Amino acid sequence: MASDARNLTERRTADGTAGTVTAAAGQPPVTHRTRGATPAPPVPDGRTRDGHGPDAHAHDGHTTDDRAFAAPARVPLPDASGPRDATTRLVAHGCWYPSADPAGNQVAFICDRGGVPQLWAGPVDGDDVRLLDSDPDPVREVSWSPDGRWIAYTTAPGGGEHSRVLCVRPDGTDRHILAGADPGTSAHLGCWAHDGSAVAVTVAVPTGPPAPHDTGAEPATADPGPHAGREGDAVLLGAPPRPGPVRGLLLPAPGGAVTAPGAPYDRHATPTAGFGDGLSAYLVDPDGQTAPVLLAAEQDAATLRVCDLSRDGTLALLRRGPRGRREAAVLRTTDRVTTCVVPVADGDPWIGRFSPRADTLWLRSDAHREFAVLLAAGLDPEGRPRGWSVAAAREDTDLELLHVAHDGGTAVLAWNVRGAGEVEIVDLYPSAAAGAATGPPRPVPLPHEVVTRIVGAGPRRLALALSGSQRRPGVWWLPEGVALVRTPWSSRDEDAVPPGRPPVRPVQLRLTARDGLPLNGWYYRAPGRGSGEPAPCVIHLHGGPEEQERPVLNPLYHEILGRGLDVFAPDVRGSSGYGRSFVDADLGRGRFAALDDVADCAAHAVVAGPADPSRLAVMGRSYGGYLTFASLVGHPDLFRTGVAVCGMSDFATFFEGTEPWIAQSAAHKYGHPDRDRELLRSLSPMSRIDALRAPVLAVHGEHDTNVPPGESEQFVRAARERGLTAELLTLRDEGHDFLRADNRRLFRRSAADWLERHLTG
């Protein structure tokens, strides 16, 4: 087991020199850094990543751009070093993001039993797990190929915000980078072709013109050879295919040309300036026998993910657009025409699937409605919808996850019921016209409150990732007609926390904001305190802002509760799970009402908790970190202290330093940095720093390019210049999410120490 990281720290001032902690006015903020034996691997210089789950995104047009960026190149890597059996096991480890082999006997998954999320695989009914990638880069997504020969996955080099896509054999051999290895690029994982011949990968690079490159292609009358139809290092979808049988998706277009409607292809044209990166989606052969196939390319994009391909490769389902404005697009690959665009909900990126004959599209969407439902559309032979119908819906409840079986006969639906999950299986009845429907639902009882992923595990079997208020994330197996069974390599519920202090099950509280908007939250009562005894309380605010507080075991809450402090975790306006209007209620000037929600939630914690009104703290991560900074200056007499984690303090500097694709989404959520300059200034905590009264601890990952560390540094520096107690904890080898066990432990204990000292000292 890893050593306690608090014993491996040194204190440094903001300029990196050794120093001591001091609260004297005018001193620079203090940075704590965990000491490592070796420096972090260099982080690529790319300007994009996938944030709550690694996606790459696209602009709002209905056709794709033909200018491609940075075709991915295969980079061989050494096989995973060391033994492939279980390493020294963290008792309270988690396992999540499963992906099963075609037979459903083996599952690849992410596990942090070695101290960092890594790629593992093992049988669903045995404990013989093996480590497939021993590198320290955290793993974020996993996908086993349909032919069983490869496992594709994404990692975050150096723990930062950029990602790359890799492939490895199920036995851990032939590990190599598929995309994202080059400086200035980042790559994200899409779906597999149904025959396993290719995997979709989105490559992102800073917006700029592709470098001119002579393809060296032979004349059309000659033998095309291996490079025919290539643009640089990529095959253009629609170029003349090689002679002979082709395994995969090298598809001919009429005349062999690749064109966008109304515009000729020009690979030397300069992309339009503005927010976003150039995003290109490719089909990549994991064996490296054929060049990557360009599927779609967009400029100034927020996200772009290939979610499904039809069996014959003629249609692709794309998810694109900034958060709050996601959309599904059906792309006809033969001529690269977008046949339909439909709004879809935020959340899980795997939004839908084609039926086996591609005559029906099943889609998780909140188009023109408050809550996401299962939509169905019959498709004509050209991929155009004949009409749409609602195949499954629940009143005031979001469809959160959708899994369609490989044979297209059934679907698994996960519904978000006020933060908890409910799962059911339905039969699918596709139709070539509108009116596709589902059969009566068959509920699947869950042993824990929240399901985070559902995948097939062989014929009529499933693998589910579950979390709950009493356990760490784990993977469960559902054989046909049998109740869910926990996989042996997932930690046991009784091992979720150290002995002697069981997890606290939260109570859901409901309240009304000052403007009448209903709000919800989860209240955690510190063990051993009387039901009516006022307690010091931490108001904890989630990120997003479109995330939702869920009743899952949060080690941070467990640490805080162990210090005798209550926790109230509300969903202020802008959170997901309560309908589209609630998500949009904080847009623009609605952000001021969200700040009022924080104060209203604190007041309700006093009434219903009960929390001690003289011993309240505010804390949050990402957008919750921004709300923490803003609440400390907006309600200076309400909170005794605050802990802001990876939070924004000034929108002007945030827009200057964040990832371009994040700026795309942020402009929609908060305001445009030019057109809404005055609004953003008034919403920025730094503009009201003179109102700050409470001591503050800021925490940041050193590789965070989502919210750059300077956002915390400038707030702490300004607080100390005004004679206030303020400190900065910087975590090495971390980005916007803290993924390494030692760093997470250091963060939890440092935050709890701070809160305990200022609320009870």
XYZ file of C-alpha atoms in Angstrom, residues 61-64 261 314-318 320 328-342 354 358 361 377-388:
41
model
C -23.452 23.168 -38.811
C -25.241 20.263 -40.464
C -22.407 19.185 -42.720
C -18.899 18.138 -41.900
C -22.037 20.029 -50.228
C -22.686 3.408 -44.820
C -23.999 5.391 -41.821
C -22.304 6.901 -38.791
C -23.912 8.337 -35.663
C -22.000 11.358 -34.336
C -21.203 16.851 -31.285
C -26.800 13.793 -32.702
C -25.987 13.762 -36.395
C -26.397 10.894 -38.840
C -23.643 10.992 -41.457
C -23.907 9.115 -44.746
C -20.338 7.954 -45.224
C -20.560 7.326 -48.966
C -20.855 11.049 -49.744
C -20.372 12.557 -46.256
C -23.798 14.188 -46.209
C -25.490 14.728 -42.847
C -28.983 13.293 -43.189
C -30.442 14.521 -39.887
C -29.520 16.472 -36.759
C -31.379 16.024 -33.468
C -28.593 1.737 -35.403
C -29.849 0.309 -40.255
C -32.196 4.612 -35.155
C -36.832 6.879 -36.165
C -37.360 4.709 -39.199
C -34.595 5.382 -41.744
C -34.895 5.219 -45.510
C -32.110 3.607 -47.598
C -30.337 6.975 -47.779
C -30.237 7.343 -43.985
C -32.955 9.977 -43.792
C -35.555 9.661 -40.997
C -39.112 8.905 -42.099
C -40.469 10.191 -38.806
C -39.807 10.172 -35.066
